[in-house]
mmCIF file of N, CA and C in Angstrom:
data_model
loop_
_atom_site.group_PDB
_atom_site.id
_atom_site.type_symbol
_atom_site.label_atom_id
_atom_site.label_comp_id
_atom_site.label_asym_id
_atom_site.label_seq_id
_atom_site.Cartn_x
_atom_site.Cartn_y
_atom_site.Cartn_z
ATOM 1 N N UNK A 1 -50.686 -195.275 -92.152
ATOM 2 C CA UNK A 1 -50.947 -194.793 -93.492
ATOM 3 C C UNK A 1 -50.353 -193.391 -93.629
ATOM 4 N N UNK A 2 -49.540 -193.181 -94.638
ATOM 5 C CA UNK A 2 -48.879 -191.895 -94.841
ATOM 6 C C UNK A 2 -49.850 -190.893 -95.454
ATOM 7 N N UNK A 3 -49.652 -189.673 -95.028
ATOM 8 C CA UNK A 3 -50.498 -188.602 -95.529
ATOM 9 C C UNK A 3 -50.006 -188.179 -96.912
ATOM 10 N N UNK A 4 -50.934 -187.807 -97.794
ATOM 11 C CA UNK A 4 -50.562 -187.355 -99.133
ATOM 12 C C UNK A 4 -49.855 -186.007 -99.036
ATOM 13 N N UNK A 5 -48.875 -185.806 -99.884
ATOM 14 C CA UNK A 5 -48.112 -184.571 -99.876
ATOM 15 C C UNK A 5 -48.959 -183.441 -100.462
ATOM 16 N N UNK A 6 -48.972 -182.302 -99.775
ATOM 17 C CA UNK A 6 -49.716 -181.140 -100.273
ATOM 18 C C UNK A 6 -48.746 -180.016 -100.576
ATOM 19 N N UNK A 7 -49.221 -179.014 -101.276
ATOM 20 C CA UNK A 7 -48.383 -177.874 -101.634
ATOM 21 C C UNK A 7 -48.043 -177.022 -100.423
ATOM 22 N N UNK A 8 -48.778 -177.188 -99.336
ATOM 23 C CA UNK A 8 -48.557 -176.357 -98.162
ATOM 24 C C UNK A 8 -47.679 -177.007 -97.103
ATOM 25 N N UNK A 9 -47.090 -178.165 -97.375
ATOM 26 C CA UNK A 9 -46.274 -178.786 -96.344
ATOM 27 C C UNK A 9 -44.957 -178.015 -96.175
ATOM 28 N N UNK A 10 -44.368 -178.098 -95.005
ATOM 29 C CA UNK A 10 -43.177 -177.318 -94.676
ATOM 30 C C UNK A 10 -41.997 -177.620 -95.579
ATOM 31 N N UNK A 11 -41.862 -178.863 -96.004
ATOM 32 C CA UNK A 11 -40.730 -179.221 -96.865
ATOM 33 C C UNK A 11 -40.782 -178.442 -98.175
ATOM 34 N N UNK A 12 -41.965 -178.305 -98.754
ATOM 35 C CA UNK A 12 -42.054 -177.581 -100.025
ATOM 36 C C UNK A 12 -41.883 -176.080 -99.825
ATOM 37 N N UNK A 13 -42.278 -175.580 -98.659
ATOM 38 C CA UNK A 13 -42.128 -174.149 -98.389
ATOM 39 C C UNK A 13 -40.660 -173.785 -98.225
ATOM 40 N N UNK A 14 -39.895 -174.626 -97.521
ATOM 41 C CA UNK A 14 -38.511 -174.311 -97.225
ATOM 42 C C UNK A 14 -37.513 -174.926 -98.197
ATOM 43 N N UNK A 15 -37.967 -175.582 -99.240
ATOM 44 C CA UNK A 15 -37.041 -176.163 -100.208
ATOM 45 C C UNK A 15 -36.513 -175.060 -101.119
ATOM 46 N N UNK A 16 -35.341 -175.259 -101.708
ATOM 47 C CA UNK A 16 -34.781 -174.237 -102.591
ATOM 48 C C UNK A 16 -35.671 -174.042 -103.816
ATOM 49 N N UNK A 17 -35.634 -172.845 -104.396
ATOM 50 C CA UNK A 17 -36.473 -172.581 -105.565
ATOM 51 C C UNK A 17 -36.042 -173.410 -106.772
ATOM 52 N N UNK A 18 -36.959 -173.586 -107.683
ATOM 53 C CA UNK A 18 -36.670 -174.332 -108.907
ATOM 54 C C UNK A 18 -35.623 -173.580 -109.715
ATOM 55 N N UNK A 19 -34.780 -174.290 -110.471
ATOM 56 C CA UNK A 19 -33.756 -173.615 -111.275
ATOM 57 C C UNK A 19 -34.382 -172.723 -112.344
ATOM 58 N N UNK A 20 -33.629 -171.677 -112.718
ATOM 59 C CA UNK A 20 -34.096 -170.741 -113.736
ATOM 60 C C UNK A 20 -34.013 -171.378 -115.113
ATOM 61 N N UNK A 21 -34.749 -170.835 -116.088
ATOM 62 C CA UNK A 21 -34.665 -171.347 -117.456
ATOM 63 C C UNK A 21 -33.248 -171.189 -118.016
ATOM 64 N N UNK A 22 -32.996 -171.774 -119.156
ATOM 65 C CA UNK A 22 -31.660 -171.810 -119.755
ATOM 66 C C UNK A 22 -31.052 -170.424 -119.931
ATOM 67 N N UNK A 23 -31.864 -169.399 -120.146
ATOM 68 C CA UNK A 23 -31.354 -168.041 -120.329
ATOM 69 C C UNK A 23 -30.707 -167.490 -119.078
ATOM 70 N N UNK A 24 -31.080 -167.989 -117.920
ATOM 71 C CA UNK A 24 -30.480 -167.555 -116.674
ATOM 72 C C UNK A 24 -31.186 -166.392 -116.008
ATOM 73 N N UNK A 25 -31.992 -165.684 -116.712
ATOM 74 C CA UNK A 25 -32.691 -164.541 -116.127
ATOM 75 C C UNK A 25 -34.171 -164.869 -115.986
ATOM 76 N N UNK A 26 -34.763 -164.287 -114.972
ATOM 77 C CA UNK A 26 -36.192 -164.512 -114.784
ATOM 78 C C UNK A 26 -36.969 -163.724 -115.831
ATOM 79 N N UNK A 27 -37.927 -164.355 -116.475
ATOM 80 C CA UNK A 27 -38.727 -163.611 -117.445
ATOM 81 C C UNK A 27 -39.662 -162.653 -116.716
ATOM 82 N N UNK A 28 -39.804 -161.462 -117.255
ATOM 83 C CA UNK A 28 -40.720 -160.489 -116.663
ATOM 84 C C UNK A 28 -41.783 -160.143 -117.680
ATOM 85 N N UNK A 29 -42.976 -159.926 -117.195
ATOM 86 C CA UNK A 29 -44.095 -159.604 -118.076
ATOM 87 C C UNK A 29 -43.925 -158.227 -118.697
ATOM 88 N N UNK A 30 -43.261 -157.330 -117.982
ATOM 89 C CA UNK A 30 -43.148 -155.960 -118.460
ATOM 90 C C UNK A 30 -41.870 -155.714 -119.254
ATOM 91 N N UNK A 31 -41.092 -156.733 -119.505
ATOM 92 C CA UNK A 31 -39.835 -156.546 -120.220
ATOM 93 C C UNK A 31 -40.098 -155.980 -121.608
ATOM 94 N N UNK A 32 -39.459 -154.848 -121.887
ATOM 95 C CA UNK A 32 -39.593 -154.240 -123.198
ATOM 96 C C UNK A 32 -40.857 -153.427 -123.391
ATOM 97 N N UNK A 33 -41.713 -153.368 -122.390
ATOM 98 C CA UNK A 33 -42.940 -152.589 -122.519
ATOM 99 C C UNK A 33 -42.774 -151.266 -121.795
ATOM 100 N N UNK A 34 -43.354 -150.205 -122.357
ATOM 101 C CA UNK A 34 -43.308 -148.917 -121.687
ATOM 102 C C UNK A 34 -44.586 -148.721 -120.887
ATOM 103 N N UNK A 35 -44.513 -147.858 -119.888
ATOM 104 C CA UNK A 35 -45.681 -147.587 -119.065
ATOM 105 C C UNK A 35 -46.687 -146.751 -119.846
ATOM 106 N N UNK A 36 -47.937 -146.997 -119.573
ATOM 107 C CA UNK A 36 -48.999 -146.237 -120.219
ATOM 108 C C UNK A 36 -49.505 -145.206 -119.225
ATOM 109 N N UNK A 37 -49.506 -143.942 -119.613
ATOM 110 C CA UNK A 37 -50.006 -142.876 -118.751
ATOM 111 C C UNK A 37 -51.449 -142.570 -119.100
ATOM 112 N N UNK A 38 -52.208 -142.208 -118.081
ATOM 113 C CA UNK A 38 -53.581 -141.791 -118.342
ATOM 114 C C UNK A 38 -53.549 -140.445 -119.045
ATOM 115 N N UNK A 39 -54.606 -140.126 -119.764
ATOM 116 C CA UNK A 39 -54.659 -138.886 -120.537
ATOM 117 C C UNK A 39 -54.484 -137.658 -119.646
ATOM 118 N N UNK A 40 -55.001 -137.710 -118.422
ATOM 119 C CA UNK A 40 -54.900 -136.551 -117.529
ATOM 120 C C UNK A 40 -53.467 -136.288 -117.069
ATOM 121 N N UNK A 41 -52.580 -137.265 -117.191
ATOM 122 C CA UNK A 41 -51.188 -137.091 -116.773
ATOM 123 C C UNK A 41 -50.243 -136.879 -117.949
ATOM 124 N N UNK A 42 -50.755 -136.927 -119.145
ATOM 125 C CA UNK A 42 -49.918 -136.776 -120.331
ATOM 126 C C UNK A 42 -49.274 -135.392 -120.341
ATOM 127 N N UNK A 43 -47.973 -135.342 -120.532
ATOM 128 C CA UNK A 43 -47.244 -134.081 -120.587
ATOM 129 C C UNK A 43 -46.986 -133.464 -119.223
ATOM 130 N N UNK A 44 -47.255 -134.190 -118.156
ATOM 131 C CA UNK A 44 -47.058 -133.657 -116.808
ATOM 132 C C UNK A 44 -46.016 -134.490 -116.079
ATOM 133 N N UNK A 45 -45.400 -133.895 -115.066
ATOM 134 C CA UNK A 45 -44.405 -134.595 -114.263
ATOM 135 C C UNK A 45 -44.793 -134.482 -112.801
ATOM 136 N N UNK A 46 -44.493 -135.506 -112.045
ATOM 137 C CA UNK A 46 -44.856 -135.539 -110.637
ATOM 138 C C UNK A 46 -43.810 -134.881 -109.749
ATOM 139 N N UNK A 47 -44.269 -134.314 -108.658
ATOM 140 C CA UNK A 47 -43.405 -133.767 -107.609
ATOM 141 C C UNK A 47 -43.899 -134.327 -106.290
ATOM 142 N N UNK A 48 -42.985 -134.575 -105.391
ATOM 143 C CA UNK A 48 -43.313 -135.166 -104.105
ATOM 144 C C UNK A 48 -43.028 -134.158 -103.012
ATOM 145 N N UNK A 49 -43.940 -134.058 -102.060
ATOM 146 C CA UNK A 49 -43.733 -133.169 -100.922
ATOM 147 C C UNK A 49 -44.020 -133.963 -99.651
ATOM 148 N N UNK A 50 -43.175 -133.786 -98.651
ATOM 149 C CA UNK A 50 -43.377 -134.450 -97.369
ATOM 150 C C UNK A 50 -44.035 -133.462 -96.419
ATOM 151 N N UNK A 51 -45.162 -133.852 -95.856
ATOM 152 C CA UNK A 51 -45.919 -133.008 -94.939
ATOM 153 C C UNK A 51 -45.969 -133.657 -93.567
ATOM 154 N N UNK A 52 -46.156 -132.819 -92.548
ATOM 155 C CA UNK A 52 -46.397 -133.379 -91.225
ATOM 156 C C UNK A 52 -47.756 -134.062 -91.256
ATOM 157 N N UNK A 53 -47.995 -134.919 -90.289
ATOM 158 C CA UNK A 53 -49.279 -135.620 -90.234
ATOM 159 C C UNK A 53 -50.427 -134.626 -90.112
ATOM 160 N N UNK A 54 -50.238 -133.577 -89.311
ATOM 161 C CA UNK A 54 -51.288 -132.569 -89.129
ATOM 162 C C UNK A 54 -51.580 -131.839 -90.439
ATOM 163 N N UNK A 55 -50.528 -131.492 -91.188
ATOM 164 C CA UNK A 55 -50.721 -130.794 -92.459
ATOM 165 C C UNK A 55 -51.410 -131.697 -93.477
ATOM 166 N N UNK A 56 -51.055 -132.971 -93.487
ATOM 167 C CA UNK A 56 -51.688 -133.914 -94.420
ATOM 168 C C UNK A 56 -53.166 -134.067 -94.097
ATOM 169 N N UNK A 57 -53.507 -134.156 -92.814
ATOM 170 C CA UNK A 57 -54.912 -134.254 -92.414
ATOM 171 C C UNK A 57 -55.674 -132.999 -92.801
ATOM 172 N N UNK A 58 -55.047 -131.845 -92.553
ATOM 173 C CA UNK A 58 -55.699 -130.578 -92.885
ATOM 174 C C UNK A 58 -55.961 -130.484 -94.382
ATOM 175 N N UNK A 59 -55.021 -130.905 -95.191
ATOM 176 C CA UNK A 59 -55.207 -130.906 -96.643
ATOM 177 C C UNK A 59 -56.356 -131.826 -97.037
ATOM 178 N N UNK A 60 -56.432 -132.982 -96.403
ATOM 179 C CA UNK A 60 -57.527 -133.917 -96.685
ATOM 180 C C UNK A 60 -58.871 -133.305 -96.331
ATOM 181 N N UNK A 61 -58.953 -132.684 -95.152
ATOM 182 C CA UNK A 61 -60.209 -132.053 -94.727
ATOM 183 C C UNK A 61 -60.586 -130.892 -95.641
ATOM 184 N N UNK A 62 -59.593 -130.109 -96.058
ATOM 185 C CA UNK A 62 -59.879 -128.998 -96.976
ATOM 186 C C UNK A 62 -60.460 -129.513 -98.283
ATOM 187 N N UNK A 63 -59.929 -130.616 -98.760
ATOM 188 C CA UNK A 63 -60.463 -131.210 -99.979
ATOM 189 C C UNK A 63 -61.918 -131.595 -99.817
ATOM 190 N N UNK A 64 -62.249 -132.173 -98.672
ATOM 191 C CA UNK A 64 -63.644 -132.540 -98.414
ATOM 192 C C UNK A 64 -64.525 -131.309 -98.293
ATOM 193 N N UNK A 65 -64.057 -130.302 -97.545
ATOM 194 C CA UNK A 65 -64.836 -129.080 -97.342
ATOM 195 C C UNK A 65 -65.077 -128.327 -98.643
ATOM 196 N N UNK A 66 -64.074 -128.280 -99.497
ATOM 197 C CA UNK A 66 -64.166 -127.532 -100.752
ATOM 198 C C UNK A 66 -64.671 -128.384 -101.914
ATOM 199 N N UNK A 67 -64.895 -129.660 -101.660
ATOM 200 C CA UNK A 67 -65.312 -130.614 -102.689
ATOM 201 C C UNK A 67 -64.328 -130.617 -103.858
ATOM 202 N N UNK A 68 -63.032 -130.674 -103.515
ATOM 203 C CA UNK A 68 -61.963 -130.715 -104.508
ATOM 204 C C UNK A 68 -61.030 -131.868 -104.156
ATOM 205 N N UNK A 69 -60.344 -132.369 -105.164
ATOM 206 C CA UNK A 69 -59.340 -133.400 -104.915
ATOM 207 C C UNK A 69 -58.088 -132.747 -104.339
ATOM 208 N N UNK A 70 -57.252 -133.550 -103.710
ATOM 209 C CA UNK A 70 -55.987 -133.018 -103.213
ATOM 210 C C UNK A 70 -55.120 -132.557 -104.376
ATOM 211 N N UNK A 71 -55.240 -133.206 -105.509
ATOM 212 C CA UNK A 71 -54.519 -132.792 -106.717
ATOM 213 C C UNK A 71 -54.932 -131.377 -107.109
ATOM 214 N N UNK A 72 -56.245 -131.102 -107.119
ATOM 215 C CA UNK A 72 -56.738 -129.771 -107.486
ATOM 216 C C UNK A 72 -56.271 -128.723 -106.478
ATOM 217 N N UNK A 73 -56.282 -129.071 -105.191
ATOM 218 C CA UNK A 73 -55.806 -128.135 -104.171
ATOM 219 C C UNK A 73 -54.324 -127.833 -104.339
ATOM 220 N N UNK A 74 -53.534 -128.838 -104.660
ATOM 221 C CA UNK A 74 -52.100 -128.619 -104.826
ATOM 222 C C UNK A 74 -51.800 -127.776 -106.067
ATOM 223 N N UNK A 75 -52.556 -127.976 -107.133
ATOM 224 C CA UNK A 75 -52.381 -127.138 -108.327
ATOM 225 C C UNK A 75 -52.725 -125.694 -107.994
ATOM 226 N N UNK A 76 -53.821 -125.494 -107.243
ATOM 227 C CA UNK A 76 -54.202 -124.153 -106.804
ATOM 228 C C UNK A 76 -53.090 -123.529 -105.959
ATOM 229 N N UNK A 77 -52.513 -124.310 -105.065
ATOM 230 C CA UNK A 77 -51.439 -123.811 -104.203
ATOM 231 C C UNK A 77 -50.202 -123.429 -105.013
ATOM 232 N N UNK A 78 -49.836 -124.247 -105.978
ATOM 233 C CA UNK A 78 -48.664 -123.949 -106.809
ATOM 234 C C UNK A 78 -48.914 -122.691 -107.631
ATOM 235 N N UNK A 79 -50.116 -122.544 -108.181
ATOM 236 C CA UNK A 79 -50.435 -121.334 -108.941
ATOM 237 C C UNK A 79 -50.401 -120.092 -108.053
ATOM 238 N N UNK A 80 -50.876 -120.193 -106.808
ATOM 239 C CA UNK A 80 -50.795 -119.064 -105.874
ATOM 240 C C UNK A 80 -49.338 -118.720 -105.564
ATOM 241 N N UNK A 81 -48.489 -119.731 -105.439
ATOM 242 C CA UNK A 81 -47.063 -119.507 -105.209
ATOM 243 C C UNK A 81 -46.430 -118.806 -106.411
ATOM 244 N N UNK A 82 -46.770 -119.257 -107.610
ATOM 245 C CA UNK A 82 -46.268 -118.601 -108.819
ATOM 246 C C UNK A 82 -46.705 -117.138 -108.853
ATOM 247 N N UNK A 83 -47.980 -116.865 -108.560
ATOM 248 C CA UNK A 83 -48.499 -115.495 -108.567
ATOM 249 C C UNK A 83 -47.777 -114.643 -107.523
ATOM 250 N N UNK A 84 -47.514 -115.204 -106.362
ATOM 251 C CA UNK A 84 -46.824 -114.493 -105.289
ATOM 252 C C UNK A 84 -45.451 -114.005 -105.747
ATOM 253 N N UNK A 85 -44.776 -114.801 -106.556
ATOM 254 C CA UNK A 85 -43.449 -114.452 -107.041
ATOM 255 C C UNK A 85 -43.477 -113.832 -108.438
ATOM 256 N N UNK A 86 -44.659 -113.404 -108.886
ATOM 257 C CA UNK A 86 -44.775 -112.700 -110.160
ATOM 258 C C UNK A 86 -44.574 -113.566 -111.381
ATOM 259 N N UNK A 87 -44.867 -114.836 -111.261
ATOM 260 C CA UNK A 87 -44.717 -115.758 -112.393
ATOM 261 C C UNK A 87 -46.084 -116.091 -112.977
ATOM 262 N N UNK A 88 -46.087 -116.611 -114.201
ATOM 263 C CA UNK A 88 -47.334 -117.054 -114.832
ATOM 264 C C UNK A 88 -47.901 -118.242 -114.069
ATOM 265 N N UNK A 89 -49.221 -118.256 -113.932
ATOM 266 C CA UNK A 89 -49.897 -119.361 -113.247
ATOM 267 C C UNK A 89 -50.149 -120.464 -114.267
ATOM 268 N N UNK A 90 -49.196 -121.346 -114.409
ATOM 269 C CA UNK A 90 -49.238 -122.346 -115.480
ATOM 270 C C UNK A 90 -49.420 -123.772 -114.990
ATOM 271 N N UNK A 91 -49.584 -123.946 -113.683
ATOM 272 C CA UNK A 91 -49.751 -125.305 -113.162
ATOM 273 C C UNK A 91 -51.125 -125.767 -113.533
#
């Protein structure tokens, strides 16, 4: 007696994908939609910094010790840097 075919059998896993619709391109859910930013990020831009593992851990611990988010600590750090160079603290 032959076993019934299931969706998990090897033939279905390794078979070629189904052909695309007539348009030729895969439809995407986000096509034509813009990203929605949270209110706290409105008018702001992100910056990325690479830290050593030790520095990243220290920043995490400082956040816990000071009961502040890493975001708040980084804003404080940027404002201190601005003050050091005689600039307005606008972060």
